[in-house]
mmCIF file of C-alpha atoms and ligand atoms in Angstrom:
data_model
loop_
_atom_site.group_PDB
_atom_site.id
_atom_site.type_symbol
_atom_site.label_atom_id
_atom_site.label_comp_id
_atom_site.label_asym_id
_atom_site.label_seq_id
_atom_site.Cartn_x
_atom_site.Cartn_y
_atom_site.Cartn_z
ATOM 1 C CA UNK G 10 0.000 0.000 0.000
ATOM 2 C CA UNK G 11 1.265 3.468 -0.805
ATOM 3 C CA UNK G 12 1.935 6.094 1.865
ATOM 4 C CA UNK G 13 -1.025 8.045 0.502
ATOM 5 C CA UNK G 14 -3.465 5.174 0.943
ATOM 6 C CA UNK G 15 -2.165 4.643 4.505
ATOM 7 C CA UNK G 16 -3.010 8.213 5.405
ATOM 8 C CA UNK G 17 -5.816 8.595 7.935
ATOM 9 C CA UNK G 18 -8.794 9.998 6.024
ATOM 10 C CA UNK G 19 -10.922 12.879 7.257
ATOM 11 C CA UNK G 20 -14.606 12.914 6.424
ATOM 12 C CA UNK G 21 -16.163 16.304 7.120
ATOM 13 C CA UNK G 22 -19.777 16.183 8.255
ATOM 14 C CA UNK G 23 -21.657 19.256 7.029
ATOM 15 C CA UNK G 24 -25.013 18.605 8.795
ATOM 16 C CA UNK G 25 -24.705 21.563 11.113
ATOM 17 C CA UNK G 26 -24.270 24.052 8.315
ATOM 18 C CA UNK G 27 -27.823 23.000 7.450
ATOM 19 C CA UNK G 28 -28.851 23.290 11.125
ATOM 20 C CA UNK G 29 -27.820 26.956 11.051
ATOM 21 C CA UNK G 30 -29.633 27.559 7.759
ATOM 22 C CA UNK G 31 -32.798 25.863 8.995
ATOM 23 C CA UNK G 32 -32.786 27.828 12.279
ATOM 24 C CA UNK G 33 -33.945 30.839 10.264
ATOM 25 C CA UNK G 34 -35.559 29.097 7.330
ATOM 26 C CA UNK G 35 -33.133 30.973 5.093
ATOM 27 C CA UNK G 36 -31.272 29.890 1.966
ATOM 28 C CA UNK G 37 -27.867 30.290 3.671
ATOM 29 C CA UNK G 38 -25.428 29.020 4.800
ATOM 30 C CA UNK G 39 -25.448 26.393 2.077
ATOM 31 C CA UNK G 40 -24.096 22.970 3.115
ATOM 32 C CA UNK G 41 -23.068 22.258 -0.484
ATOM 33 C CA UNK G 42 -20.919 25.402 -0.545
ATOM 34 C CA UNK G 43 -19.432 24.287 2.801
ATOM 35 C CA UNK G 44 -18.704 20.866 1.310
ATOM 36 C CA UNK G 45 -16.807 22.496 -1.564
ATOM 37 C CA UNK G 46 -14.738 24.547 0.925
ATOM 38 C CA UNK G 47 -14.093 21.342 2.907
ATOM 39 C CA UNK G 48 -12.857 19.582 -0.231
ATOM 40 C CA UNK G 49 -10.496 22.484 -0.932
ATOM 41 C CA UNK G 50 -9.245 22.401 2.677
ATOM 42 C CA UNK G 51 -8.293 18.734 2.396
ATOM 43 C CA UNK G 52 -11.363 16.731 3.389
ATOM 44 C CA UNK G 53 -11.092 13.238 1.921
ATOM 45 C CA UNK G 54 -14.857 12.874 1.851
ATOM 46 C CA UNK G 55 -18.079 14.569 2.865
ATOM 47 C CA UNK G 56 -20.549 13.088 5.318
ATOM 48 C CA UNK G 57 -24.214 14.044 5.523
ATOM 49 C CA UNK G 58 -26.996 12.522 7.599
ATOM 50 C CA UNK G 59 -30.479 12.646 6.099
ATOM 51 C CA UNK G 60 -32.577 12.254 9.232
ATOM 52 C CA UNK G 61 -36.136 10.999 9.027
ATOM 53 C CA UNK G 62 -37.393 14.332 10.415
ATOM 54 C CA UNK G 63 -35.134 16.306 7.973
ATOM 55 C CA UNK G 64 -34.061 18.546 10.848
ATOM 56 C CA UNK G 65 -30.840 19.534 9.091
ATOM 57 C CA UNK G 66 -29.917 18.001 5.706
ATOM 58 C CA UNK G 67 -32.780 17.958 3.171
ATOM 59 C CA UNK G 68 -33.484 15.710 0.198
ATOM 60 C CA UNK G 69 -32.546 18.594 -2.073
ATOM 61 C CA UNK G 70 -29.176 18.921 -0.283
ATOM 62 C CA UNK G 71 -28.455 15.270 -1.039
ATOM 63 C CA UNK G 72 -29.387 15.757 -4.716
ATOM 64 C CA UNK G 73 -27.074 18.753 -4.950
ATOM 65 C CA UNK G 74 -24.211 17.088 -3.028
ATOM 66 C CA UNK G 75 -24.327 14.098 -5.369
ATOM 67 C CA UNK G 76 -24.054 16.459 -8.340
ATOM 68 C CA UNK G 77 -21.412 18.810 -6.926
ATOM 69 C CA UNK G 78 -18.913 16.694 -4.983
ATOM 70 C CA UNK G 79 -15.552 15.613 -6.302
ATOM 71 C CA UNK G 80 -14.806 13.480 -3.239
ATOM 72 C CA UNK G 81 -16.915 10.552 -2.023
ATOM 73 C CA UNK G 82 -20.175 11.121 -0.167
ATOM 74 C CA UNK G 83 -20.714 9.125 3.001
ATOM 75 C CA UNK G 84 -24.493 9.052 3.324
ATOM 76 C CA UNK G 85 -25.635 8.503 6.924
ATOM 77 C CA UNK G 86 -29.118 7.148 7.398
ATOM 78 C CA UNK G 87 -31.365 5.014 9.562
ATOM 79 C CA UNK G 88 -32.191 1.470 8.435
ATOM 80 C CA UNK G 89 -35.659 2.309 7.090
ATOM 81 C CA UNK G 90 -37.276 1.446 3.757
ATOM 82 C CA UNK G 91 -37.558 5.117 2.808
ATOM 83 C CA UNK G 92 -33.834 5.739 3.356
ATOM 84 C CA UNK G 93 -32.890 2.539 1.566
ATOM 85 C CA UNK G 94 -34.842 3.707 -1.510
ATOM 86 C CA UNK G 95 -33.078 7.075 -1.447
ATOM 87 C CA UNK G 96 -29.658 5.418 -1.151
ATOM 88 C CA UNK G 97 -30.443 2.963 -3.953
ATOM 89 C CA UNK G 98 -31.450 5.861 -6.185
ATOM 90 C CA UNK G 99 -28.305 7.923 -5.516
ATOM 91 C CA UNK G 100 -25.768 5.099 -5.050
ATOM 92 C CA UNK G 101 -23.387 7.161 -2.876
ATOM 93 C CA UNK G 102 -19.847 5.872 -2.352
ATOM 94 C CA UNK G 103 -20.658 4.869 1.225
ATOM 95 C CA UNK G 104 -23.741 4.345 3.353
ATOM 96 C CA UNK G 105 -23.323 4.532 7.114
ATOM 97 C CA UNK G 106 -26.269 3.062 8.991
ATOM 98 C CA UNK G 107 -26.957 4.779 12.281
ATOM 99 C CA UNK G 108 -29.606 4.340 14.965
ATOM 100 C CA UNK G 109 -32.125 7.167 15.009
ATOM 101 C CA UNK G 110 -34.609 8.235 17.645
ATOM 102 C CA UNK G 111 -36.809 11.229 16.953
ATOM 103 C CA UNK G 112 -36.437 12.758 20.420
ATOM 104 C CA UNK G 113 -32.622 12.591 20.584
ATOM 105 C CA UNK G 114 -30.473 15.676 20.032
ATOM 106 C CA UNK G 115 -27.824 13.684 18.156
ATOM 107 C CA UNK G 116 -26.969 10.043 17.469
ATOM 108 C CA UNK G 117 -26.593 9.012 21.093
ATOM 109 C CA UNK G 118 -25.531 5.382 20.954
ATOM 110 C CA UNK G 119 -24.388 2.750 18.524
ATOM 111 C CA UNK G 120 -26.567 0.516 16.416
ATOM 112 C CA UNK G 121 -27.933 -2.718 17.918
ATOM 113 C CA UNK G 122 -26.576 -5.079 15.272
ATOM 114 C CA UNK G 123 -26.422 -8.349 17.195
ATOM 115 C CA UNK G 124 -30.109 -8.221 18.127
ATOM 116 C CA UNK G 125 -31.275 -7.231 14.629
ATOM 117 C CA UNK G 126 -28.936 -9.352 12.525
ATOM 118 C CA UNK G 127 -31.446 -10.992 10.166
ATOM 119 C CA UNK G 128 -33.146 -7.732 9.221
ATOM 120 C CA UNK G 129 -29.823 -5.913 8.774
ATOM 121 C CA UNK G 130 -28.416 -8.695 6.569
ATOM 122 C CA UNK G 131 -31.368 -8.244 4.207
ATOM 123 C CA UNK G 132 -31.212 -4.470 4.444
ATOM 124 C CA UNK G 133 -27.502 -4.283 3.568
ATOM 125 C CA UNK G 134 -27.420 -6.738 0.636
ATOM 126 C CA UNK G 135 -29.152 -4.509 -1.995
ATOM 127 C CA UNK G 136 -26.988 -1.546 -1.008
ATOM 128 C CA UNK G 137 -23.865 -3.606 -1.556
ATOM 129 C CA UNK G 138 -25.293 -4.894 -4.833
ATOM 130 C CA UNK G 139 -25.398 -1.337 -6.239
ATOM 131 C CA UNK G 140 -21.804 -0.725 -5.122
ATOM 132 C CA UNK G 141 -22.210 1.204 -1.838
ATOM 133 C CA UNK G 142 -19.670 0.498 0.892
ATOM 134 C CA UNK G 143 -21.860 -0.211 3.885
ATOM 135 C CA UNK G 144 -20.720 0.904 7.300
ATOM 136 C CA UNK G 145 -22.406 0.319 10.663
ATOM 137 C CA UNK G 146 -22.077 2.884 13.449
ATOM 138 C CA UNK G 147 -21.531 0.865 16.632
ATOM 139 C CA UNK G 148 -20.218 1.126 20.165
ATOM 140 C CA UNK G 149 -16.894 -0.435 21.148
ATOM 141 C CA UNK G 150 -18.488 -3.772 21.963
ATOM 142 C CA UNK G 151 -17.163 -7.117 20.739
ATOM 143 C CA UNK G 152 -20.685 -8.536 20.216
ATOM 144 C CA UNK G 153 -21.580 -5.673 17.883
ATOM 145 C CA UNK G 154 -18.291 -5.807 15.966
ATOM 146 C CA UNK G 155 -18.643 -9.542 15.416
ATOM 147 C CA UNK G 156 -22.292 -9.101 14.354
ATOM 148 C CA UNK G 157 -21.363 -6.293 11.932
ATOM 149 C CA UNK G 158 -19.019 -8.683 10.193
ATOM 150 C CA UNK G 159 -21.667 -11.412 10.136
ATOM 151 C CA UNK G 160 -24.401 -9.227 8.570
ATOM 152 C CA UNK G 161 -22.174 -8.261 5.627
ATOM 153 C CA UNK G 162 -20.907 -4.773 6.496
ATOM 154 C CA UNK G 163 -17.531 -3.904 5.000
ATOM 155 C CA UNK G 164 -16.880 -1.081 7.426
ATOM 156 C CA UNK G 165 -17.574 -0.309 11.086
ATOM 157 C CA UNK G 166 -17.542 3.187 12.504
ATOM 158 C CA UNK G 167 -16.764 3.175 16.226
ATOM 159 C CA UNK G 168 -18.742 5.691 18.292
ATOM 160 C CA UNK G 169 -16.321 8.015 20.093
ATOM 161 C CA UNK G 170 -19.049 10.030 21.849
ATOM 162 C CA UNK G 171 -18.639 8.461 25.307
ATOM 163 C CA UNK G 172 -14.843 8.875 25.171
ATOM 164 C CA UNK G 173 -15.279 12.602 24.340
ATOM 165 C CA UNK G 174 -17.998 13.124 26.973
ATOM 166 C CA UNK G 175 -15.817 11.575 29.718
ATOM 167 C CA UNK G 176 -12.935 13.829 28.636
ATOM 168 C CA UNK G 177 -14.995 17.016 28.973
ATOM 169 C CA UNK G 178 -16.591 15.823 32.235
ATOM 170 C CA UNK G 179 -13.050 15.432 33.620
ATOM 171 C CA UNK G 180 -13.620 11.714 34.308
ATOM 172 C CA UNK G 181 -10.189 10.679 33.098
ATOM 173 C CA UNK G 182 -10.258 7.031 34.327
ATOM 174 C CA UNK G 183 -13.519 6.436 32.405
ATOM 175 C CA UNK G 184 -12.188 8.269 29.349
ATOM 176 C CA UNK G 185 -9.058 6.115 29.314
ATOM 177 C CA UNK G 186 -11.060 2.931 29.852
ATOM 178 C CA UNK G 187 -13.271 3.839 26.880
ATOM 179 C CA UNK G 188 -10.188 4.638 24.796
ATOM 180 C CA UNK G 189 -8.910 1.156 25.664
ATOM 181 C CA UNK G 190 -12.191 -0.407 24.447
ATOM 182 C CA UNK G 191 -12.038 1.621 21.218
ATOM 183 C CA UNK G 192 -8.418 0.551 20.646
ATOM 184 C CA UNK G 193 -9.205 -3.123 21.307
ATOM 185 C CA UNK G 194 -12.298 -3.108 19.091
ATOM 186 C CA UNK G 195 -10.456 -1.377 16.246
ATOM 187 C CA UNK G 196 -7.907 -4.194 16.358
ATOM 188 C CA UNK G 197 -10.590 -6.879 16.660
ATOM 189 C CA UNK G 198 -12.618 -5.457 13.746
ATOM 190 C CA UNK G 199 -9.539 -5.087 11.576
ATOM 191 C CA UNK G 200 -8.629 -8.695 12.364
ATOM 192 C CA UNK G 201 -12.041 -9.797 11.045
ATOM 193 C CA UNK G 202 -11.323 -7.968 7.784
ATOM 194 C CA UNK G 203 -13.502 -4.926 8.496
ATOM 195 C CA UNK G 204 -12.330 -1.411 7.641
ATOM 196 C CA UNK G 205 -12.475 0.643 10.836
ATOM 197 C CA UNK G 206 -13.655 4.259 11.050
ATOM 198 C CA UNK G 207 -14.386 6.370 14.135
ATOM 199 C CA UNK G 208 -16.297 9.498 14.960
ATOM 200 C CA UNK G 209 -18.727 11.531 17.021
ATOM 201 C CA UNK G 210 -17.915 14.424 19.312
ATOM 202 C CA UNK G 211 -14.253 14.688 18.269
ATOM 203 C CA UNK G 212 -12.505 18.016 18.833
ATOM 204 C CA UNK G 213 -8.981 19.477 18.644
ATOM 205 C CA UNK G 214 -8.549 18.308 22.271
ATOM 206 C CA UNK G 215 -9.795 14.751 21.846
ATOM 207 C CA UNK G 216 -8.772 13.752 18.332
ATOM 208 C CA UNK G 217 -5.141 12.701 18.828
ATOM 209 C CA UNK G 218 -5.515 9.422 20.773
ATOM 210 C CA UNK G 219 -8.205 8.266 18.342
ATOM 211 C CA UNK G 220 -6.138 9.289 15.314
ATOM 212 C CA UNK G 221 -3.206 7.342 16.781
ATOM 213 C CA UNK G 222 -5.076 4.004 16.755
ATOM 214 C CA UNK G 223 -3.285 2.305 13.839
ATOM 215 C CA UNK G 224 -6.273 0.274 12.592
ATOM 216 C CA UNK G 225 -8.512 3.342 12.245
ATOM 217 C CA UNK G 226 -8.622 4.399 8.585
ATOM 218 C CA UNK G 227 -11.053 7.338 8.683
ATOM 219 C CA UNK G 228 -12.479 9.873 11.111
ATOM 220 C CA UNK G 229 -15.819 11.591 10.553
ATOM 221 C CA UNK G 230 -16.063 14.944 12.280
ATOM 222 C CA UNK G 231 -18.801 17.553 12.069
ATOM 223 C CA UNK G 232 -20.272 19.554 14.930
ATOM 224 C CA UNK G 233 -16.944 20.721 16.342
ATOM 225 C CA UNK G 234 -15.509 21.701 12.938
ATOM 226 C CA UNK G 235 -18.568 23.799 12.111
ATOM 227 C CA UNK G 236 -18.370 25.363 15.600
ATOM 228 C CA UNK G 237 -14.628 26.060 15.300
ATOM 229 C CA UNK G 238 -15.205 27.662 11.918
ATOM 230 C CA UNK G 239 -16.837 30.600 13.750
ATOM 231 C CA UNK G 240 -13.361 31.427 15.051
ATOM 232 C CA UNK G 241 -10.989 29.895 12.494
ATOM 233 C CA UNK G 242 -13.063 29.805 9.301
ATOM 234 C CA UNK G 243 -14.055 26.402 7.925
ATOM 235 C CA UNK G 244 -10.872 26.114 5.903
ATOM 236 C CA UNK G 245 -8.707 26.960 8.951
ATOM 237 C CA UNK G 246 -10.589 24.572 11.258
ATOM 238 C CA UNK G 247 -10.272 21.662 8.806
ATOM 239 C CA UNK G 248 -6.590 22.332 8.155
ATOM 240 C CA UNK G 249 -5.870 22.426 11.894
ATOM 241 C CA UNK G 250 -7.767 19.177 12.485
ATOM 242 C CA UNK G 251 -5.914 17.586 9.561
ATOM 243 C CA UNK G 252 -2.561 18.678 11.059
ATOM 244 C CA UNK G 253 -3.445 17.207 14.481
ATOM 245 C CA UNK G 254 -4.462 13.917 12.854
ATOM 246 C CA UNK G 255 -1.234 13.749 10.857
ATOM 247 C CA UNK G 256 0.864 14.561 13.961
ATOM 248 C CA UNK G 257 -0.857 11.822 15.939
ATOM 249 C CA UNK G 258 -0.216 9.354 13.126
ATOM 250 C CA UNK G 259 3.454 10.253 12.609
HETATM 251 N N1 PXP F 305 -20.168 9.639 12.591
HETATM 252 C C1 PXP F 305 -21.477 9.329 12.676
HETATM 253 C C2 PXP F 305 -21.908 7.957 12.296
HETATM 254 C C3 PXP F 305 -22.429 10.292 13.084
HETATM 255 O O1 PXP F 305 -23.730 9.971 13.173
HETATM 256 C C4 PXP F 305 -21.981 11.604 13.361
HETATM 257 C C5 PXP F 305 -22.974 12.652 13.733
HETATM 258 O O2 PXP F 305 -23.853 12.868 12.682
HETATM 259 C C6 PXP F 305 -20.609 11.874 13.240
HETATM 260 C C7 PXP F 305 -19.728 10.870 12.877
HETATM 261 C C8 PXP F 305 -20.057 13.232 13.498
HETATM 262 O O3 PXP F 305 -20.259 13.583 14.827
HETATM 263 P P1 PXP F 305 -19.966 15.070 15.282
HETATM 264 O O4 PXP F 305 -20.895 15.945 14.532
HETATM 265 O O5 PXP F 305 -20.227 15.039 16.761
HETATM 266 O O6 PXP F 305 -18.526 15.341 14.943
#
């Protein structure tokens, strides 16, 4: 493998550009324009989550992203028939299946794969048939990693939300324990032949130990980058995150 293909990839999630737009029902800021800036700043891909309630990204945003992007789109969605139809129509590079509850503020936990294995196997197969790389967003739990492999996912994305929450709560023993689980499950998943990604809640302060896990191939980061862009500009925030990831990997 070349040095370039070994490089840790950064997927920039542009959902919260749409959150800001939708807060006023305006036409701006445009998540597609943000995605183009992210590509220029070195994003290796763009991530967008079309939620069932369309609280941020809209169907029209997905249409426009598919037309405008030069880098791959990682399309996050719940495992529903409606979302499957949308993904089959667009055939994005990657589909990341996430759990979704209407009342939650963000994707709070990982997907229950082990307990829903038959349904997920059938759900994933047509997506793979049209060429989408299917990823499952799961907690650092051996049962879920093993089940993800069994149901036919090619990729797992490990949920880093608890690790980040413990860090900001100052609960360092719990943070380090969770980092240990993430490290072990990245190795376990890689050993099964899965490609391992990670994301949720990552910031300049929390990214390095996750970026340093050798089996992790991609990070998906959104809310913090859009927040940091208030101070650094989106280009500056992405470049700084990229530099921290590269430092951690060196
Ligand atoms: N990865 C997945 C699967 C997600 O659902 C999200 C949130 O949409 C992210 C990464 C990015 O999380 P954050 O916005 O907290 O960086």
